[in-house]
Coordinates of C-alpha atoms in Angstrom, one line a residue:
Chain A
M1 CA -46.7 18.0 -7.3
R2 CA -44.1 17.4 -4.4
F3 CA -46.0 14.4 -3.1
N4 CA -45.8 12.9 -6.6
G5 CA -42.0 13.4 -6.7
V6 CA -41.7 11.8 -3.3
S7 CA -44.1 8.8 -4.2
A8 CA -42.0 8.1 -7.5
L9 CA -38.9 8.1 -5.4
R10 CA -40.4 5.8 -3.1
V11 CA -41.5 3.4 -6.0
A12 CA -37.9 3.5 -7.2
A13 CA -36.4 2.9 -4.1
Y14 CA -38.5 -0.2 -3.3
G15 CA -38.2 -1.3 -7.0
G16 CA -34.4 -1.3 -6.5
L17 CA -34.7 -3.4 -3.1
A18 CA -36.9 -5.7 -5.0
F19 CA -34.1 -6.1 -7.7
L20 CA -31.5 -6.7 -5.2
H21 CA -33.4 -9.3 -3.3
L22 CA -35.8 -11.2 -5.8
P23 CA -32.9 -13.2 -7.3
L24 CA -31.8 -14.5 -4.1
L25 CA -35.4 -15.5 -3.1
F26 CA -35.6 -17.2 -6.3
I27 CA -32.5 -19.5 -5.8
A28 CA -33.9 -20.1 -2.2
L29 CA -37.2 -21.3 -3.8
Y30 CA -35.5 -23.3 -6.3
A31 CA -33.6 -25.5 -3.8
F32 CA -37.0 -26.9 -2.7
N33 CA -37.8 -27.5 -6.7
S34 CA -38.8 -31.3 -7.2
N35 CA -37.8 -31.1 -11.1
E36 CA -34.7 -32.4 -11.8
S37 CA -33.6 -29.8 -14.2
G38 CA -33.4 -27.2 -11.4
Y39 CA -34.2 -23.9 -13.6
T40 CA -37.7 -24.3 -15.3
F41 CA -40.4 -22.1 -13.9
P42 CA -43.1 -22.3 -12.7
L43 CA -41.9 -25.2 -10.2
D44 CA -43.4 -28.5 -10.6
G45 CA -43.6 -29.0 -6.9
L46 CA -41.8 -28.8 -3.7
T47 CA -39.5 -31.2 -2.2
L48 CA -36.8 -31.6 0.4
K49 CA -35.1 -34.4 -1.1
W50 CA -32.2 -32.5 -2.6
F51 CA -31.1 -31.4 1.0
A52 CA -30.7 -35.0 1.7
R53 CA -28.8 -35.5 -1.3
A54 CA -26.5 -32.8 -0.6
L55 CA -25.7 -33.9 2.8
E56 CA -24.6 -37.1 1.4
R57 CA -22.3 -36.2 -1.0
S58 CA -18.6 -36.0 0.2
D59 CA -17.5 -33.6 -2.4
I60 CA -19.8 -31.0 -0.9
R61 CA -18.6 -31.8 2.8
E62 CA -15.1 -31.5 1.8
A63 CA -15.4 -28.2 0.2
I64 CA -17.4 -26.8 3.2
G65 CA -14.8 -28.1 5.4
L66 CA -12.0 -26.4 3.3
S67 CA -13.8 -23.4 3.1
L68 CA -14.3 -23.1 6.7
S69 CA -10.6 -23.8 7.9
V70 CA -9.4 -21.5 5.4
A71 CA -11.7 -18.7 6.5
T72 CA -10.9 -19.5 10.1
M73 CA -6.9 -19.0 9.6
A74 CA -7.3 -16.2 7.1
T75 CA -9.6 -14.3 9.9
L76 CA -7.2 -14.8 12.5
L77 CA -4.2 -13.6 10.5
A78 CA -6.2 -10.6 9.4
M79 CA -7.4 -9.8 12.9
V80 CA -3.8 -9.6 14.1
L81 CA -2.6 -7.5 11.3
G82 CA -5.6 -5.3 11.1
T83 CA -5.3 -4.5 14.6
C84 CA -1.7 -3.5 14.2
T85 CA -2.4 -1.3 11.3
A86 CA -5.4 0.3 12.9
A87 CA -3.4 1.3 15.9
A88 CA -0.5 2.5 13.9
L89 CA -2.5 4.4 11.5
N90 CA -4.6 6.1 14.2
R91 CA -1.7 7.6 15.6
D92 CA 0.1 11.0 14.4
R93 CA 1.3 11.6 11.2
F94 CA 4.6 9.5 10.4
F95 CA 6.6 9.0 7.3
G96 CA 5.1 7.1 4.8
K97 CA 1.4 7.1 6.3
D98 CA -0.3 7.8 3.1
A99 CA 1.6 5.2 1.2
F100 CA 0.8 2.6 3.8
T101 CA -2.8 3.4 3.9
T102 CA -2.9 3.0 -0.1
M103 CA -1.0 -0.1 0.2
L104 CA -3.8 -1.3 2.5
I105 CA -6.4 -0.7 0.1
L106 CA -4.9 -1.9 -2.8
P107 CA -5.9 -5.5 -2.5
I108 CA -9.6 -4.5 -2.6
A109 CA -9.4 -1.3 -4.9
L110 CA -7.4 -3.3 -7.6
P111 CA -9.5 -6.0 -8.9
G112 CA -9.1 -9.4 -7.6
I113 CA -7.7 -10.9 -10.7
V114 CA -4.5 -8.8 -10.2
T115 CA -4.1 -9.8 -6.6
G116 CA -4.7 -13.4 -7.7
I117 CA -2.3 -13.7 -10.6
A118 CA 0.2 -11.8 -8.9
L119 CA 0.2 -14.2 -6.0
L120 CA 0.2 -17.0 -8.5
A121 CA 3.1 -15.8 -10.5
A122 CA 5.0 -15.3 -7.2
F123 CA 4.2 -18.8 -5.9
K124 CA 5.3 -20.3 -9.2
L125 CA 8.7 -18.3 -9.3
M126 CA 9.1 -19.6 -5.4
D127 CA 8.3 -23.3 -6.3
V128 CA 5.4 -23.2 -3.9
T129 CA 2.7 -25.9 -4.7
P130 CA -0.8 -24.0 -4.3
G131 CA -2.7 -25.6 -1.6
F132 CA -4.3 -24.7 1.8
W133 CA -1.7 -22.3 2.8
T134 CA -1.8 -20.4 -0.4
I135 CA -5.3 -19.9 -0.3
V136 CA -5.0 -18.6 3.2
V137 CA -2.4 -16.2 2.2
G138 CA -4.4 -14.4 -0.7
H139 CA -7.6 -14.3 1.7
A140 CA -5.7 -13.0 4.5
T141 CA -4.2 -10.2 2.3
F142 CA -7.6 -8.7 1.4
C143 CA -9.3 -9.5 4.8
V144 CA -6.8 -7.3 6.8
V145 CA -8.5 -4.1 5.5
I146 CA -12.0 -5.2 6.4
V147 CA -10.7 -5.8 10.2
H148 CA -8.7 -2.6 10.0
N149 CA -11.8 -0.4 8.8
N150 CA -13.7 -1.8 11.8
V151 CA -11.1 -1.2 14.3
V152 CA -9.7 2.1 13.2
A153 CA -13.3 3.7 13.2
R154 CA -14.0 2.6 16.7
L155 CA -10.6 3.9 17.8
R156 CA -11.1 7.4 16.3
R157 CA -14.3 7.4 18.5
L158 CA -12.6 6.3 21.8
P159 CA -12.2 9.3 23.7
A160 CA -8.7 10.3 24.9
R161 CA -10.0 10.9 28.3
F162 CA -10.4 7.1 29.0
I163 CA -6.8 6.7 28.5
E164 CA -5.7 9.8 30.1
A165 CA -8.1 8.8 33.1
S166 CA -6.3 5.2 33.2
M167 CA -2.8 6.7 33.1
D168 CA -3.9 9.1 35.8
L169 CA -4.7 6.4 37.9
G170 CA -1.6 4.9 37.5
A171 CA -2.0 2.4 34.8
D172 CA 0.9 1.9 32.4
T173 CA 0.6 1.4 28.7
L174 CA 0.1 -2.4 28.8
T175 CA -2.5 -2.2 31.5
T176 CA -4.4 0.7 29.7
L177 CA -4.3 -1.5 26.7
R178 CA -5.6 -4.6 28.5
Y179 CA -8.2 -3.1 30.6
I180 CA -9.5 0.2 28.5
V181 CA -8.4 -0.1 24.9
L182 CA -9.1 -3.8 24.2
P183 CA -12.5 -4.1 25.8
Q184 CA -13.6 -0.8 24.0
L185 CA -12.4 -2.6 20.8
S186 CA -13.7 -6.0 21.3
T187 CA -17.2 -5.3 19.3
A188 CA -15.5 -3.9 16.6
L189 CA -12.8 -6.3 16.3
M190 CA -15.2 -8.9 16.4
A191 CA -17.4 -7.5 13.8
G192 CA -14.1 -7.0 11.7
G193 CA -13.4 -10.7 12.2
I194 CA -16.8 -12.0 11.4
L195 CA -17.0 -9.8 8.0
A196 CA -13.6 -10.9 7.2
F197 CA -14.6 -14.7 7.7
A198 CA -17.9 -14.2 5.6
L199 CA -15.8 -12.6 2.9
S200 CA -13.3 -15.5 2.9
V201 CA -16.0 -18.2 2.8
D202 CA -17.3 -16.4 -0.4
E203 CA -14.3 -15.4 -2.1
L204 CA -13.9 -16.7 -5.6
I205 CA -11.5 -14.8 -7.8
V206 CA -8.4 -14.7 -5.9
T207 CA -9.0 -18.4 -4.8
T208 CA -9.3 -19.5 -8.4
F209 CA -5.7 -18.6 -8.9
T210 CA -4.3 -19.9 -5.6
S211 CA -6.1 -23.0 -4.8
G212 CA -4.2 -25.6 -7.0
S213 CA -6.4 -28.2 -6.9
E214 CA -8.1 -27.6 -3.9
K215 CA -12.0 -27.1 -4.0
T216 CA -13.3 -24.4 -1.6
L217 CA -17.0 -23.9 -1.6
P218 CA -17.2 -21.2 -4.3
I219 CA -15.0 -23.0 -6.7
W220 CA -17.2 -26.2 -6.1
L221 CA -20.0 -23.8 -7.3
L222 CA -18.2 -22.8 -10.1
N223 CA -17.3 -26.1 -11.3
Q224 CA -21.0 -27.0 -11.2
L225 CA -21.7 -24.1 -13.8
S226 CA -19.5 -25.5 -16.3
R227 CA -19.8 -29.3 -15.6
P228 CA -23.2 -29.7 -13.8
R229 CA -23.8 -32.9 -12.0
E230 CA -27.4 -32.8 -10.3
V231 CA -28.2 -29.2 -10.9
A232 CA -30.9 -29.4 -8.2
V233 CA -28.2 -30.0 -5.6
T234 CA -26.4 -27.2 -6.6
N235 CA -29.6 -24.9 -5.7
V236 CA -29.4 -26.4 -2.2
V237 CA -25.8 -25.6 -1.9
A238 CA -26.3 -22.1 -3.1
L239 CA -29.0 -21.5 -0.5
G240 CA -26.6 -23.2 2.1
V241 CA -23.9 -20.7 1.5
M242 CA -26.5 -17.9 1.9
L243 CA -27.4 -19.3 5.1
I244 CA -23.8 -19.5 6.3
T245 CA -23.0 -15.9 5.6
M246 CA -26.2 -13.8 5.9
P247 CA -26.6 -14.3 9.8
L248 CA -22.8 -13.6 10.2
I249 CA -23.2 -10.4 8.4
L250 CA -26.3 -9.3 10.5
V251 CA -24.3 -10.2 13.6
A252 CA -21.5 -8.0 12.5
W253 CA -23.7 -5.2 11.7
R254 CA -25.4 -5.5 15.2
L255 CA -22.1 -5.5 16.9
T256 CA -21.0 -2.2 15.2
R257 CA -24.1 -0.6 15.7
D258 CA -24.1 -1.1 19.2
G259 CA -20.9 0.1 19.5
D260 CA -21.8 3.2 17.7
A261 CA -24.9 3.8 19.8
N262 CA -23.1 3.3 23.0
P263 CA -23.1 6.9 24.6
N264 CA -19.8 6.5 26.2
N265 CA -18.1 6.5 23.0
R266 CA -19.1 9.9 22.2
Chain B
M1 CA 9.7 23.6 32.9
L2 CA 12.5 22.6 34.7
K3 CA 10.8 22.5 37.9
L4 CA 8.0 20.5 36.4
A5 CA 10.1 17.7 34.8
P6 CA 10.8 15.8 37.9
L7 CA 7.6 16.1 39.3
A8 CA 6.2 14.4 36.1
T9 CA 8.4 11.5 36.2
A10 CA 7.6 11.1 39.8
S11 CA 4.0 11.1 39.7
P12 CA 3.2 7.8 38.2
A13 CA 5.2 6.0 40.9
S14 CA 3.4 7.7 43.7
A15 CA 0.0 7.3 41.9
M16 CA 0.9 3.6 41.6
E17 CA 0.4 3.1 45.6
L18 CA -3.3 4.1 45.1
S19 CA -3.9 2.8 41.8
P20 CA -6.3 -0.2 41.3
F21 CA -4.1 -1.3 38.5
S22 CA -0.7 -1.5 40.7
K23 CA -0.7 -5.1 40.9
S24 CA -0.7 -6.0 37.4
G25 CA 1.9 -3.2 36.4
Q26 CA 4.9 -5.0 38.4
G27 CA 7.3 -7.4 37.3
L28 CA 8.7 -7.4 33.9
L29 CA 5.9 -5.7 32.3
R30 CA 6.5 -2.3 33.9
P31 CA 9.7 -1.6 32.3
L32 CA 8.2 -2.8 28.9
S33 CA 5.2 -0.5 29.3
N34 CA 7.3 2.5 30.0
L35 CA 9.6 1.6 27.2
L36 CA 6.6 1.7 24.9
Y37 CA 5.3 4.9 26.2
Q38 CA 8.4 6.8 26.3
R39 CA 9.6 5.7 22.8
K40 CA 6.7 6.2 20.5
G41 CA 8.7 5.4 17.5
L42 CA 9.6 2.1 18.9
T43 CA 6.0 1.2 19.5
L44 CA 5.1 2.3 16.1
A45 CA 7.6 0.3 14.5
L46 CA 6.7 -2.8 16.4
L47 CA 3.1 -2.1 15.2
L48 CA 4.1 -1.7 11.9
A49 CA 6.4 -4.3 11.4
P50 CA 4.1 -7.6 10.9
P51 CA 1.6 -5.7 8.5
L52 CA 4.4 -4.1 6.6
L53 CA 6.3 -7.6 6.3
W54 CA 3.2 -8.9 5.3
F55 CA 2.0 -6.3 2.4
G56 CA 5.5 -5.5 1.7
V57 CA 6.8 -8.9 1.1
V58 CA 3.8 -11.1 0.2
Y59 CA 1.7 -8.4 -1.7
L60 CA 3.7 -5.9 -3.0
G61 CA 6.5 -8.3 -3.8
S62 CA 4.3 -10.6 -5.9
L63 CA 2.8 -7.3 -7.6
L64 CA 6.2 -6.1 -8.5
M65 CA 7.2 -9.5 -9.6
L66 CA 4.2 -9.6 -11.6
L67 CA 5.1 -6.3 -13.4
G68 CA 8.5 -7.5 -13.7
Q69 CA 7.4 -10.3 -15.9
S70 CA 5.4 -8.5 -18.2
A71 CA 8.8 -7.4 -19.8
L72 CA 10.0 -11.0 -20.2
T73 CA 10.0 -13.0 -23.1
F74 CA 7.4 -15.7 -23.8
D75 CA 9.0 -18.2 -26.3
E76 CA 5.9 -19.7 -28.1
M77 CA 7.7 -22.7 -29.5
A78 CA 9.1 -23.8 -26.1
M79 CA 6.0 -22.3 -24.1
S80 CA 8.2 -21.1 -21.6
V81 CA 9.3 -17.8 -20.2
T82 CA 12.8 -16.7 -21.1
A83 CA 14.8 -13.8 -19.1
E84 CA 15.1 -11.8 -21.9
L85 CA 13.8 -8.1 -21.7
T86 CA 11.4 -7.0 -24.5
S87 CA 8.6 -4.5 -24.9
A88 CA 6.8 -6.8 -27.1
N89 CA 4.0 -7.7 -24.9
F90 CA 2.9 -4.0 -24.5
V91 CA 3.2 -3.7 -28.3
A92 CA 1.2 -6.7 -28.5
L93 CA -1.6 -5.0 -26.4
L94 CA -2.1 -2.5 -29.3
V95 CA -3.1 -5.0 -31.7
P96 CA -6.7 -4.5 -33.0
A97 CA -7.7 -8.0 -31.4
N98 CA -6.4 -7.1 -28.0
L99 CA -7.3 -3.4 -28.2
D100 CA -10.9 -4.8 -29.0
I101 CA -10.7 -6.7 -25.5
V102 CA -9.6 -3.6 -23.5
L103 CA -12.4 -1.4 -25.3
R104 CA -15.2 -4.0 -24.8
T105 CA -14.3 -4.4 -21.1
L106 CA -14.0 -0.6 -20.6
A107 CA -17.5 0.0 -22.3
M108 CA -19.0 -2.4 -20.1
A109 CA -17.4 -1.0 -17.0
V110 CA -18.7 2.5 -17.7
A111 CA -22.5 1.3 -18.9
V112 CA -22.4 -0.7 -15.5
T113 CA -21.3 2.3 -13.6
L114 CA -23.9 4.3 -15.1
G115 CA -26.7 1.6 -14.6
C116 CA -25.6 1.5 -10.9
V117 CA -26.0 5.3 -10.6
A118 CA -29.3 5.4 -12.3
I119 CA -31.0 2.7 -10.0
G120 CA -28.8 3.6 -7.0
F121 CA -29.2 7.3 -6.7
P122 CA -33.0 7.3 -6.2
M123 CA -32.4 4.5 -3.5
A124 CA -29.6 6.7 -1.8
Y125 CA -31.8 9.7 -2.1
Y126 CA -34.7 8.1 -0.5
M127 CA -32.9 6.2 2.4
A128 CA -31.0 9.5 3.2
H129 CA -33.8 11.9 3.0
Y130 CA -37.2 10.5 3.0
A131 CA -37.2 7.1 4.9
K132 CA -38.1 7.1 8.5
P133 CA -35.7 6.1 11.0
A134 CA -36.7 2.4 11.1
E135 CA -37.2 2.5 7.6
K136 CA -33.8 3.6 6.9
G137 CA -32.4 0.8 9.2
F138 CA -34.3 -1.6 7.1
F139 CA -33.1 -0.1 3.7
F140 CA -29.5 -0.2 5.1
V141 CA -29.5 -4.0 6.0
A142 CA -31.5 -4.5 2.9
V143 CA -28.8 -3.2 0.7
M144 CA -25.8 -4.7 2.7
L145 CA -26.9 -8.1 3.0
P146 CA -26.8 -8.7 -1.0
M147 CA -23.7 -6.9 -0.9
W148 CA -22.2 -9.3 1.4
A149 CA -23.7 -12.2 0.2
S150 CA -21.8 -14.8 -1.8
Y151 CA -20.7 -13.4 -5.4
I152 CA -20.7 -16.6 -6.9
V153 CA -24.3 -17.5 -5.5
K154 CA -25.5 -14.2 -7.1
A155 CA -23.9 -14.9 -10.4
Y156 CA -25.3 -18.4 -10.4
A157 CA -28.8 -17.3 -9.5
W158 CA -28.8 -15.1 -12.5
T159 CA -27.7 -17.9 -14.8
V160 CA -30.9 -19.8 -13.5
L161 CA -32.9 -16.7 -13.7
L162 CA -32.0 -16.0 -17.4
A163 CA -32.2 -19.3 -19.0
K164 CA -34.9 -20.0 -21.7
G165 CA -37.7 -21.5 -19.6
G166 CA -36.6 -19.7 -16.5
V167 CA -38.4 -17.2 -14.4
I168 CA -37.8 -14.1 -16.5
Y169 CA -38.9 -15.6 -19.8
W170 CA -42.0 -17.0 -17.8
G171 CA -42.8 -13.8 -16.4
L172 CA -42.6 -11.7 -19.7
E173 CA -44.6 -14.6 -21.3
Q174 CA -47.3 -13.9 -18.6
L175 CA -47.0 -10.2 -19.4
H176 CA -47.1 -10.9 -23.4
L177 CA -43.9 -9.0 -23.5
L178 CA -41.7 -11.5 -25.1
G179 CA -42.1 -9.8 -28.4
V180 CA -40.6 -6.9 -26.8
L181 CA -37.7 -8.8 -25.4
H182 CA -37.2 -10.4 -28.8
A183 CA -37.2 -7.0 -30.5
V184 CA -34.5 -5.6 -27.8
L185 CA -32.2 -8.8 -28.3
G186 CA -32.3 -7.9 -31.9
L187 CA -30.7 -4.8 -31.6
P188 CA -27.1 -4.6 -32.5
A189 CA -24.4 -4.4 -29.6
V190 CA -27.2 -4.8 -27.0
G191 CA -28.8 -8.4 -28.0
G192 CA -27.9 -11.7 -28.7
E193 CA -29.4 -15.1 -29.3
T194 CA -31.2 -15.1 -25.8
L195 CA -31.2 -13.1 -22.8
A196 CA -28.5 -15.3 -21.2
T197 CA -26.1 -14.9 -24.3
S198 CA -26.7 -11.1 -24.7
N199 CA -24.6 -8.2 -23.7
L200 CA -27.9 -6.9 -22.2
G201 CA -27.9 -10.2 -19.8
R202 CA -24.3 -9.6 -19.1
F203 CA -25.0 -5.9 -18.3
L204 CA -27.9 -6.9 -15.8
V205 CA -25.9 -9.4 -13.8
F206 CA -23.0 -6.8 -13.5
T207 CA -25.3 -3.9 -12.5
Y208 CA -27.2 -6.2 -9.9
I209 CA -24.0 -7.5 -8.4
W210 CA -22.2 -4.1 -7.8
L211 CA -25.3 -2.0 -7.1
P212 CA -25.0 -2.2 -3.4
F213 CA -21.5 -0.9 -3.7
M214 CA -22.8 2.1 -5.2
V215 CA -25.7 3.0 -3.0
L216 CA -24.1 3.1 0.2
P217 CA -21.5 5.6 -0.7
I218 CA -24.1 7.8 -2.4
Q219 CA -26.4 7.6 0.8
A220 CA -23.5 8.8 2.9
A221 CA -22.8 11.7 0.6
I222 CA -26.4 12.6 0.4
E223 CA -26.9 12.3 4.2
R224 CA -24.3 15.1 4.5
V225 CA -26.2 17.6 2.5
P226 CA -28.3 19.8 4.8
S227 CA -32.0 19.6 3.9
N228 CA -32.1 23.4 4.5
L229 CA -30.2 23.9 1.2
L230 CA -32.7 22.0 -0.7
F231 CA -35.6 23.7 1.0
A232 CA -34.1 26.9 0.5
S233 CA -33.6 26.1 -3.1
S234 CA -37.2 25.4 -3.8
D235 CA -38.4 28.5 -1.6
L236 CA -36.2 30.4 -4.1
G237 CA -38.5 28.9 -6.7
A238 CA -36.3 26.2 -8.4
T239 CA -38.1 23.1 -9.4
P240 CA -37.5 19.9 -8.1
F241 CA -35.2 19.0 -11.3
Q242 CA -33.4 22.3 -10.7
T243 CA -32.7 21.6 -7.2
F244 CA -31.5 18.4 -8.0
R245 CA -29.2 19.6 -10.8
K246 CA -27.8 22.5 -9.0
I247 CA -27.8 21.7 -5.4
L248 CA -28.2 17.8 -4.7
W249 CA -26.2 16.5 -7.7
P250 CA -23.1 18.6 -7.2
L251 CA -22.9 18.0 -3.4
A252 CA -23.5 14.4 -3.8
F253 CA -21.2 13.8 -6.8
P254 CA -18.2 12.6 -4.6
G255 CA -20.3 9.9 -3.2
V256 CA -21.3 8.9 -6.8
V257 CA -17.5 9.1 -7.7
A258 CA -16.8 6.7 -4.6
G259 CA -19.4 4.4 -5.5
S260 CA -18.1 4.3 -9.0
I261 CA -14.6 3.2 -8.1
F262 CA -16.0 0.0 -6.9
T263 CA -18.4 -0.6 -9.9
F264 CA -15.8 0.6 -12.5
S265 CA -12.8 -1.3 -11.2
L266 CA -15.0 -4.7 -10.2
T267 CA -16.2 -4.8 -13.5
L268 CA -12.7 -4.2 -15.1
G269 CA -11.2 -7.2 -13.5
D270 CA -14.0 -9.6 -13.5
Y271 CA -13.8 -12.9 -15.5
I272 CA -16.5 -15.0 -13.9
I273 CA -19.6 -13.1 -15.1
P274 CA -18.2 -12.7 -18.7
Q275 CA -17.6 -16.5 -18.8
L276 CA -21.0 -17.3 -17.5
V277 CA -23.5 -14.8 -19.0
G278 CA -23.2 -12.8 -22.5
P279 CA -21.7 -13.5 -25.7
S280 CA -18.5 -15.3 -26.3
G281 CA -16.0 -12.3 -26.8
L282 CA -13.2 -12.1 -24.2
Y283 CA -12.9 -9.5 -21.4
I284 CA -9.6 -8.4 -20.0
G285 CA -9.9 -10.7 -16.8
S286 CA -10.9 -13.7 -19.0
M287 CA -7.8 -12.9 -21.2
V288 CA -5.7 -12.9 -18.4
Y289 CA -6.9 -16.0 -17.0
T290 CA -6.8 -17.8 -20.3
L291 CA -3.3 -16.9 -21.0
Q292 CA -1.7 -18.0 -17.6
G293 CA -3.9 -21.0 -17.6
T294 CA -3.9 -23.2 -20.8
I295 CA -0.8 -21.6 -22.4
G296 CA 1.1 -20.4 -19.4
N297 CA 2.0 -17.2 -21.2
I298 CA 2.5 -15.2 -17.8
P299 CA 4.3 -12.3 -19.4
M300 CA 1.4 -11.5 -21.7
A301 CA -1.2 -12.0 -18.6
A302 CA 1.1 -9.7 -16.8
A303 CA 1.1 -7.0 -19.5
F304 CA -2.7 -7.5 -19.9
T305 CA -3.0 -6.9 -16.0
C306 CA -1.3 -3.6 -16.4
V307 CA -4.2 -2.4 -18.4
P308 CA -6.7 -2.4 -15.4
I309 CA -3.9 -1.4 -12.8
V310 CA -3.1 1.8 -15.0
L311 CA -6.9 2.7 -15.8
I312 CA -7.7 2.3 -12.0
T313 CA -4.7 4.3 -11.0
I314 CA -5.8 7.1 -13.1
Y315 CA -9.2 6.7 -11.7
L316 CA -8.3 6.7 -8.3
A317 CA -6.1 10.1 -8.9
I318 CA -9.1 11.6 -10.4
A319 CA -11.3 10.5 -7.7
R320 CA -9.1 11.6 -4.8
R321 CA -9.0 15.1 -6.6
L322 CA -12.8 15.3 -6.7
G323 CA -12.9 14.4 -3.1
A324 CA -14.3 10.9 -3.4
F325 CA -11.9 9.6 -0.8
N326 CA -13.8 11.5 2.1
A327 CA -17.1 10.2 1.0
L328 CA -15.8 6.4 1.3

């Protein structure tokens, strides 16, 4: 009886995993589909020609370029702001701490459409033309909490005795910060940055409101859905997006995990 | 105390001579360091200023501006916003057509949340209690990767899979189950013309996309339930179902609520998936998008955005009471 229960659970768990992964595997497979229509199954045959076509198209290259530069800018901003918030909130209680925490998670707790339209309405009111910088502002806003979460988790595990020892040895606040705190934070900060970058590359909902006529990679993909042009190429780009972000996520995971496994942190 | 005080101030200076750090602490940086150390409030203020400015001005500023606009008048003839205060936009939310949109979205959000619990709970339970360490790591990565994978790629993948002539139709045909599919699609409220234009299809896509957001919080919550409790329960003669209902479920519930914050809130605000998959009726998100886009009726769009804001605020308040924030 008990054994049966466990195997049923195992089947359910692996079934759930299959549900999570099969659609992604199929999209990867479709990128090699020799048929032009892009969705029929079974596939007619396998080909690499759509990869060549995707590389030739300037609209795709521009979308990739824009996505990467927006993500870089937003990540840098989020890393600075997220480190500040983590350092501040890791300290003792202060007036408005709860309110501040709430404000920080608001951009991801509220649906993206709320953030998107709020920013758009504000930009319109201030006569700001949507473009590169408005996208960056939108992305940075919800990336801060990603960096914050990573850094604050590491700060909480950073033993006070490290800092005390440094101070006992005569180091001042800034020296301790530079030689003790920042090195201990570096992997967490990097992981947060990488995740923020990956999130920014993928973000669609806020971007549709703040991008104006600019096309990031996700917006390009969305446009392909309503006005398809070479469906087979879209499959290649979809695979490409996954190939950009998946390794980043794995690296970020390794970084936080190694940091947690570090016995010095306990 | 009095005697110790001068000693305490003197000790950093004398330690400086011996310190390996002493060189870097000289010059202008030392007074700054001391200031930062002594004036905790100042340090805190310096740390908080940049994010406060960013969130206070950019984010909250625009959010409040949006909420403010929801009370402005939209002149339908001139297609422009005038600065006359009105409650008309909120009254208009209660018009049957608009109420319908709210209820439809809400129903889908609830259904998706339940669907995610149904699929996610067994996964989380297996991960937390039965998987070997390596297997647990594998599961964790395997859940996290699709969670972070591109939203639009996932949505796009489903439009390809659900299409007539696509993988799912082909698979069901091979299994001779197309008849079953047509029967299901014939059901009211669930079905539709094809899988890609049915509520069932939309539910599948939503559940797929938000599922990882449910699995991980539940897993974290179950992880904290000591196995002894489960063993004790079965030792005392409880059936596995009783153990689940009386022990595991109540203890893991905060995790379920934590996960549901995501599934609920994300479904409530989404407007891309309703546009890509499912029948043609509008959702809160698509309504907001339409209102601000083609017509430029930001006041009404703002009033509509208040619906998810209010619903989620209530939801978060309940979740906090249920202890879900500790399970995040």
